[in-house]
Coordinates of C-alpha atoms in Angstrom, one line a residue:
D338 CA 27.8 9.6 -13.3
L339 CA 27.8 7.5 -16.3
P340 CA 30.6 4.3 -15.4
E341 CA 33.7 3.9 -17.0
D342 CA 33.7 1.6 -19.4
A343 CA 31.0 4.4 -21.2
K344 CA 33.3 6.7 -20.8
T345 CA 34.3 6.8 -25.0
C346 CA 32.8 8.0 -27.8
P347 CA 30.8 5.7 -29.9
C348 CA 32.4 7.1 -33.2
C349 CA 36.1 7.3 -32.5
Q350 CA 36.3 5.6 -29.7
G351 CA 38.5 8.7 -28.1
E352 CA 37.9 9.4 -24.3
L353 CA 34.8 11.5 -22.9
H354 CA 35.6 14.6 -21.4
A355 CA 33.4 16.4 -18.8
I356 CA 31.2 19.5 -20.2
G357 CA 28.6 20.0 -17.5
V358 CA 25.7 18.6 -15.2
E359 CA 22.3 18.2 -16.5
T360 CA 20.2 18.8 -13.6
S361 CA 16.7 17.6 -12.6
E362 CA 14.1 18.0 -9.7
Q363 CA 11.5 15.9 -8.3
L364 CA 9.5 16.4 -5.1
E365 CA 9.8 13.1 -2.3
I366 CA 7.2 13.6 0.4
I367 CA 7.7 12.1 3.4
P368 CA 4.9 11.6 5.7
K369 CA 4.8 12.9 9.9
Q370 CA 8.5 12.1 11.5
V371 CA 7.5 11.9 15.2
K372 CA 10.7 12.3 17.6
V373 CA 11.3 12.0 21.3
L374 CA 12.7 14.6 23.0
R375 CA 14.6 13.4 26.0
H376 CA 15.5 16.2 29.1
E377 CA 18.4 15.8 31.8
R378 CA 18.4 17.7 34.3
K379 CA 21.7 17.5 36.6
K380 CA 21.5 16.9 40.0
Y381 CA 23.4 18.4 43.3
A382 CA 23.9 17.0 47.1
C383 CA 26.3 18.5 49.4
R384 CA 29.2 15.8 50.7
H385 CA 29.8 17.6 53.8
C386 CA 25.9 17.5 54.4
E387 CA 25.7 13.5 53.5
N388 CA 28.7 12.8 55.9
H389 CA 28.2 15.2 59.0
G390 CA 24.3 15.9 58.8
E391 CA 20.9 14.3 59.1
G392 CA 20.8 13.9 55.4
S393 CA 21.8 16.2 52.2
K394 CA 18.9 18.0 50.4
I395 CA 19.1 18.1 46.6
I396 CA 18.9 20.5 43.7
T397 CA 18.1 19.9 40.5
A398 CA 17.8 22.4 37.8
S399 CA 15.4 23.6 36.9
M400 CA 13.5 22.2 33.5
P401 CA 13.2 24.7 31.1
R402 CA 8.7 25.8 31.5
Q403 CA 6.3 23.8 28.9
P404 CA 3.1 25.0 27.3
L405 CA 1.6 22.2 29.0
P406 CA 3.8 21.1 32.3
G407 CA 3.5 17.1 33.1
S408 CA 2.5 16.8 29.3
I409 CA 4.8 14.9 26.6
A410 CA 3.5 17.1 24.8
T411 CA 5.7 19.7 22.8
A412 CA 5.1 23.2 21.2
G413 CA 5.5 21.4 18.1
T414 CA 2.6 18.6 19.0
L415 CA 0.4 20.9 20.3
A416 CA 0.9 23.5 17.1
T417 CA 0.4 20.4 14.9
V418 CA -2.6 18.3 16.4
A419 CA -4.5 22.3 16.3
V420 CA -3.2 22.9 12.7
S421 CA -4.7 19.5 11.4
K422 CA -8.2 20.3 13.1
Y423 CA -8.5 24.2 12.8
A424 CA -6.4 24.5 9.9
D425 CA -7.1 22.1 7.8
G426 CA -10.7 20.4 9.5
L427 CA -9.5 17.0 10.1
P428 CA -11.4 15.6 13.1
L429 CA -9.2 14.4 16.4
Y430 CA -10.3 10.4 15.6
R431 CA -8.2 10.9 12.1
I432 CA -5.7 12.4 13.9
E433 CA -5.3 9.9 16.0
K434 CA -5.2 7.2 12.9
E435 CA -2.6 9.1 11.3
L436 CA -0.1 9.2 14.9
A437 CA -0.8 5.5 14.9
R438 CA 0.3 4.5 11.9
V439 CA 3.5 6.4 12.7
G440 CA 3.7 4.3 16.1
V441 CA 2.8 7.1 18.4
D442 CA -0.3 5.7 20.1
I443 CA -2.8 9.0 21.8
Q444 CA -6.4 8.5 22.7
R445 CA -8.4 11.3 20.8
T446 CA -9.7 12.2 24.5
T447 CA -5.8 12.9 25.1
L448 CA -5.9 15.3 21.9
A449 CA -8.9 16.5 23.1
S450 CA -7.8 17.7 26.4
W451 CA -4.7 19.2 24.7
M452 CA -7.0 21.2 22.4
I453 CA -8.9 22.9 25.3
K454 CA -5.5 23.7 27.3
T455 CA -3.8 25.0 25.1
A456 CA -6.7 27.2 23.7
E457 CA -6.5 28.5 28.1
L458 CA -3.0 29.1 26.8
L459 CA -4.0 31.1 24.3
S460 CA -6.4 33.0 25.9
P461 CA -4.3 36.5 26.5
V462 CA -3.0 36.5 23.1
Y463 CA -7.2 36.6 21.8
R464 CA -8.4 39.0 24.4
A465 CA -4.8 40.8 23.0
M466 CA -6.5 40.6 19.4
K467 CA -9.8 41.5 20.5
E468 CA -8.8 44.6 21.9
T469 CA -7.1 45.0 18.9
L470 CA -10.0 44.4 16.6
L471 CA -12.1 47.2 18.9
K472 CA -10.3 50.0 17.7
E473 CA -11.3 48.9 14.4
T474 CA -13.4 51.9 12.9
V475 CA -15.5 49.3 10.8
I476 CA -16.3 45.9 12.3
H477 CA -17.9 42.5 9.8
G478 CA -20.6 40.3 12.3
D479 CA -22.0 37.1 11.5
E480 CA -22.9 34.2 13.1
T481 CA -23.0 30.2 12.4
T482 CA -24.5 27.3 14.2
L483 CA -22.7 24.7 16.0
Q484 CA -23.2 21.9 18.2
V485 CA -22.8 21.3 21.0
L486 CA -23.3 17.5 23.1
K487 CA -23.4 18.3 26.4
E488 CA -24.3 21.4 27.5
S489 CA -26.7 21.8 30.7
G490 CA -30.0 22.5 30.1
K491 CA -30.1 21.6 26.5
K492 CA -30.7 18.3 24.5
A493 CA -27.9 17.2 22.3
Q494 CA -29.6 17.9 19.0
S495 CA -30.3 21.5 19.9
K496 CA -28.1 24.4 18.2
S497 CA -25.6 26.3 19.4
Y498 CA -23.1 29.1 17.7
L499 CA -19.9 30.7 17.1
W500 CA -20.6 34.4 16.9
A501 CA -18.1 35.5 14.4
Y502 CA -16.2 39.4 14.4
A503 CA -13.5 40.9 11.7
G504 CA -12.1 43.8 11.5
H505 CA -12.3 45.8 8.0
E506 CA -10.6 44.9 4.7
Q507 CA -8.4 47.1 4.7
S508 CA -7.0 47.0 8.2
T509 CA -3.4 47.1 9.0
T510 CA -3.6 44.6 11.9
P511 CA -6.2 42.4 10.3
V512 CA -8.0 39.6 13.4
V513 CA -11.0 37.2 12.5
L514 CA -12.3 36.5 16.0
F515 CA -15.1 33.6 17.1
E516 CA -16.6 33.4 20.2
Y517 CA -18.9 30.7 21.5
Q518 CA -22.1 31.3 23.0
P519 CA -25.2 28.4 23.5
G520 CA -28.0 31.2 22.4
R521 CA -28.2 33.4 19.4
G522 CA -29.9 36.3 21.1
H523 CA -29.1 40.4 21.5
A524 CA -27.3 39.8 24.3
Y525 CA -24.3 37.7 22.9
P526 CA -22.7 40.7 20.3
K527 CA -23.7 43.3 22.8
A528 CA -21.3 41.8 25.4
F529 CA -18.8 41.1 23.1
L530 CA -18.9 44.5 21.7
D531 CA -19.3 46.4 24.9
G532 CA -18.4 49.6 24.4
Y533 CA -17.5 49.9 20.9
T534 CA -18.8 52.6 19.0
G535 CA -17.7 53.1 15.7
T536 CA -19.6 50.7 12.7
I537 CA -21.2 47.3 12.4
M538 CA -21.5 45.5 8.6
T539 CA -23.8 43.0 9.5
D540 CA -26.7 40.7 7.5
G541 CA -30.6 42.1 8.6
Y542 CA -30.9 39.6 11.8
S543 CA -32.3 41.9 14.7
A544 CA -29.9 41.0 17.1
W545 CA -27.8 42.9 15.3
R546 CA -30.1 45.6 14.7
M547 CA -30.4 46.4 18.1
L548 CA -27.0 46.9 19.1
E549 CA -26.8 50.6 20.2
K550 CA -24.3 53.6 19.9
V551 CA -22.9 52.1 16.6
T552 CA -23.5 52.7 13.1
H553 CA -25.5 50.1 11.0
L554 CA -24.3 48.8 7.5
G555 CA -26.8 46.9 5.7
C556 CA -24.9 43.8 3.5
W557 CA -25.6 43.8 -0.1
A558 CA -25.2 40.6 -1.0
H559 CA -27.4 39.7 1.1
A560 CA -30.4 41.5 -0.1
R561 CA -28.8 40.1 -4.0
R562 CA -28.8 36.4 -2.7
K563 CA -32.9 36.8 -1.6
F564 CA -33.5 38.2 -5.9
K565 CA -31.3 34.7 -6.6
D566 CA -32.9 32.8 -5.0
A567 CA -36.8 34.5 -6.6
L568 CA -35.0 34.2 -10.0
D569 CA -34.0 30.4 -9.7
L570 CA -37.7 29.4 -8.6
S571 CA -39.2 31.5 -11.7
P572 CA -39.9 29.6 -14.4
K573 CA -39.0 31.7 -17.2
K574 CA -35.3 33.1 -15.2
A575 CA -36.2 36.5 -16.3
G576 CA -39.1 39.4 -14.6
Q577 CA -38.7 41.8 -11.6
A578 CA -36.2 39.4 -10.4
K579 CA -33.7 39.8 -13.1
Q580 CA -34.4 43.8 -13.0
A581 CA -33.2 44.1 -9.3
L582 CA -30.6 41.5 -9.7
S583 CA -29.0 44.0 -12.9
Y584 CA -29.5 47.0 -10.4
I585 CA -27.4 45.7 -7.8
Q586 CA -24.9 44.5 -10.8
K587 CA -24.5 48.1 -11.8
L588 CA -23.4 48.7 -8.0
Y589 CA -20.6 46.3 -7.8
A590 CA -19.5 47.1 -11.1
I591 CA -18.9 50.6 -9.4
E592 CA -17.3 48.8 -6.4
K593 CA -14.5 46.9 -8.7
K594 CA -13.7 50.2 -9.9
A595 CA -13.0 51.6 -6.7
Q596 CA -11.1 49.3 -5.0
S597 CA -7.5 50.8 -5.9
L598 CA -8.6 53.8 -5.4
S599 CA -8.4 55.8 -2.0
A600 CA -11.4 56.3 0.7
A601 CA -11.7 60.0 -1.0
E602 CA -11.6 58.9 -4.5
R603 CA -13.9 55.9 -3.6
Y604 CA -16.7 58.5 -1.9
T605 CA -16.4 61.0 -4.6
L606 CA -16.9 57.5 -7.0
R607 CA -20.0 56.5 -5.1
E608 CA -21.3 59.9 -4.9
K609 CA -21.5 59.9 -8.5
G610 CA -22.3 56.8 -10.0
S611 CA -24.0 54.7 -6.6
I612 CA -26.3 57.2 -5.4
P613 CA -28.4 57.5 -8.6
I614 CA -28.1 53.9 -9.2
L615 CA -29.6 53.8 -5.8
A616 CA -32.4 56.2 -6.2
S617 CA -33.7 55.1 -9.3
F618 CA -33.6 51.2 -7.9
H619 CA -35.6 52.2 -4.6
G620 CA -38.6 53.7 -6.8
W621 CA -38.2 50.6 -8.6
L622 CA -39.1 48.9 -5.6
D623 CA -41.0 50.7 -4.3
K624 CA -43.5 50.3 -7.8
A625 CA -42.9 46.8 -7.0
A626 CA -44.3 46.0 -3.6
A627 CA -47.3 47.3 -5.1
K628 CA -48.1 44.7 -7.4
L629 CA -46.0 41.5 -5.8
L630 CA -47.6 38.7 -3.4
P631 CA -46.0 39.8 0.3
Q632 CA -45.2 36.1 0.7
S633 CA -44.1 34.9 -2.9
P634 CA -40.0 34.5 -3.0
M635 CA -40.7 37.8 -5.2
G636 CA -42.3 40.0 -2.7
K637 CA -40.1 38.4 0.0
A638 CA -37.3 39.5 -1.6
V639 CA -38.5 43.7 -2.0
S640 CA -40.0 43.6 1.0
Y641 CA -36.1 42.7 2.9
A642 CA -34.6 45.3 0.6
L643 CA -37.2 48.0 1.5
K644 CA -37.0 47.3 4.9
Q645 CA -33.4 47.2 5.3
W646 CA -32.9 49.9 2.6
P647 CA -31.5 53.1 5.7
Y648 CA -28.8 50.6 5.8
L649 CA -28.6 49.4 2.6
E650 CA -28.0 52.9 1.3
R651 CA -25.6 54.0 4.2
Y652 CA -22.2 52.3 2.5
V653 CA -21.9 55.8 0.0
E654 CA -22.2 57.6 3.1
D655 CA -18.2 57.5 3.7
G656 CA -15.2 55.8 1.4
D657 CA -14.2 53.0 4.1
Y658 CA -17.6 51.4 4.9
P659 CA -17.9 48.5 3.0
I660 CA -20.6 47.3 0.8
D661 CA -21.6 43.8 1.8
N662 CA -20.3 41.3 4.5
N663 CA -18.7 39.4 2.2
R664 CA -15.5 39.7 4.5
V665 CA -16.8 38.1 7.7
E666 CA -18.5 35.1 5.8
R667 CA -15.7 34.2 3.8
E668 CA -13.7 33.5 7.2
I669 CA -16.8 31.6 8.6
R670 CA -15.9 29.0 5.5
P671 CA -13.3 26.9 7.0
V672 CA -15.6 26.7 10.1
A673 CA -18.7 25.3 7.9
T674 CA -16.0 22.6 6.5
G675 CA -14.7 21.4 9.7
R676 CA -17.7 21.3 11.2
K677 CA -19.0 18.7 8.4
A678 CA -16.0 16.6 9.5
W679 CA -15.9 16.9 13.0
L680 CA -20.0 17.2 13.4
F681 CA -20.1 18.5 16.9
A682 CA -17.8 19.7 20.0
D683 CA -18.5 17.5 23.0
T684 CA -18.2 19.6 26.1
P685 CA -19.0 24.2 26.3
S686 CA -15.1 23.7 26.8
G687 CA -14.5 22.1 23.2
A688 CA -16.8 24.8 22.1
N689 CA -14.8 27.6 23.9
A690 CA -11.4 25.7 22.7
S691 CA -12.9 25.5 19.0
A692 CA -14.0 29.3 19.3
V693 CA -10.1 30.3 19.9
L694 CA -8.3 28.3 18.0
F695 CA -10.3 28.9 14.7
S696 CA -9.5 32.5 15.5
I697 CA -5.8 31.9 15.6
M698 CA -6.2 30.1 12.7
L699 CA -7.8 33.0 10.5
S700 CA -6.0 36.0 12.0
C701 CA -3.0 34.4 10.8
R702 CA -4.4 33.3 7.5
A703 CA -5.4 37.3 7.1
N704 CA -2.1 38.3 7.7
G705 CA -0.3 36.1 5.3
V706 CA 1.0 34.3 8.6
E707 CA 1.9 30.1 8.5
P708 CA 0.1 28.7 11.6
Y709 CA 2.2 25.5 12.3
A710 CA 5.2 28.3 12.6
Y711 CA 3.5 30.7 14.7
L712 CA 2.0 28.4 17.4
R713 CA 5.0 26.6 17.6
H714 CA 6.6 29.7 18.3
V715 CA 3.9 31.1 20.8
L716 CA 3.4 27.9 22.7
T717 CA 7.1 28.0 23.3
E718 CA 7.7 31.6 24.0
L719 CA 4.0 32.1 26.4
P720 CA 5.1 29.6 29.3
Q721 CA 8.3 31.7 29.8
R722 CA 6.2 35.0 30.2
E723 CA 4.9 36.1 33.9
A724 CA 1.0 36.9 33.9
G725 CA 0.0 40.3 32.2
C726 CA 3.1 41.0 30.6
D727 CA 3.6 42.5 26.7
I728 CA 2.8 40.1 24.4
S729 CA 2.6 42.2 21.2
D730 CA 5.2 40.8 19.6
L731 CA 3.4 37.4 19.8
L732 CA 0.2 38.7 17.7
P733 CA -0.1 38.0 14.4
Y734 CA 0.0 40.8 12.7
S735 CA 3.6 41.8 14.7
K736 CA 6.9 41.5 13.5
G737 CA 7.8 38.4 15.3
P738 CA 10.1 35.1 13.8
F739 CA 6.9 33.5 12.0
N740 CA 6.5 36.0 9.2
S741 CA 9.9 37.0 8.5

């Protein structure tokens, strides 16, 4: 307010009266706040036994079940560390320094142990999300590297993998799952997808193509990438690579029109527009293959497209089929970003924890759920429930308090 001696009109010296309030706002960001929660439990003893017996048994009120019994970490603390590392990409040593600035001395080894135990606690949620994923009509699959330092029988510099799986773009229960495995062999997706008989969208890697009793779709974005690489290596930035890309561009132009359509309408649009383009492109590829050196960039791109053609053209057979694998490739990017910051997992247990917690974070993102609110709620609720009980209300796509 104005000081009292300023509430006088500068023109006539008359008394000013209030006519309203002018409002403005500023953003004030408060650094991490830390609280200590003190639990006091009443203890009781029997006076009669104290006076007449050999001793009195002390009875203490039970402690509320905690996510990590015996640990100082609350559900909120675990959620904060998990989101910082697996959603924001901060390595544990930076989280350690961040906590030290607000007076909390917690070693990164302790933080790592918390994350492994948190992932173990969340394993029922992970299994439930996997059951949901395996009910999808279409599953996207891909894999990305992960270095694990202390793997039995392997050098620290060797590659391990996070296998990624995601449901259909239009799914009403979006799920993104990662699974850590020490290798890139066919046995890993075969075991993970055991019993699945739907449709798989992947790149042309043979480990995926060897899966049986599923319908395979090929990724046009992956095929396009090879022609784009050939174009970039072309001195004139034109020629056959540009022609191939123009065919693919036409296919994607139809997909852009089909985004808001129903599956049946999308199928009809593809039948009229995409099938003729595919037929023309396939004929063009056959002619181009006869004139190209097999090991040239363009030769490799054409060879890949022809080899994968039965899978690449299959998307037009069903309006629900996607044209590419971008759905899961988008989900892998946060993993790659985080990996640049924290570089590796120390042990297989840490790699498994990373797979579970990345699955939680990215499934939250797919459902529009704020990950801290979700994890804090779930890590508070899970310890209160018996093993094997219904947890459907704790899944990211359920109607819980975390997404209200």
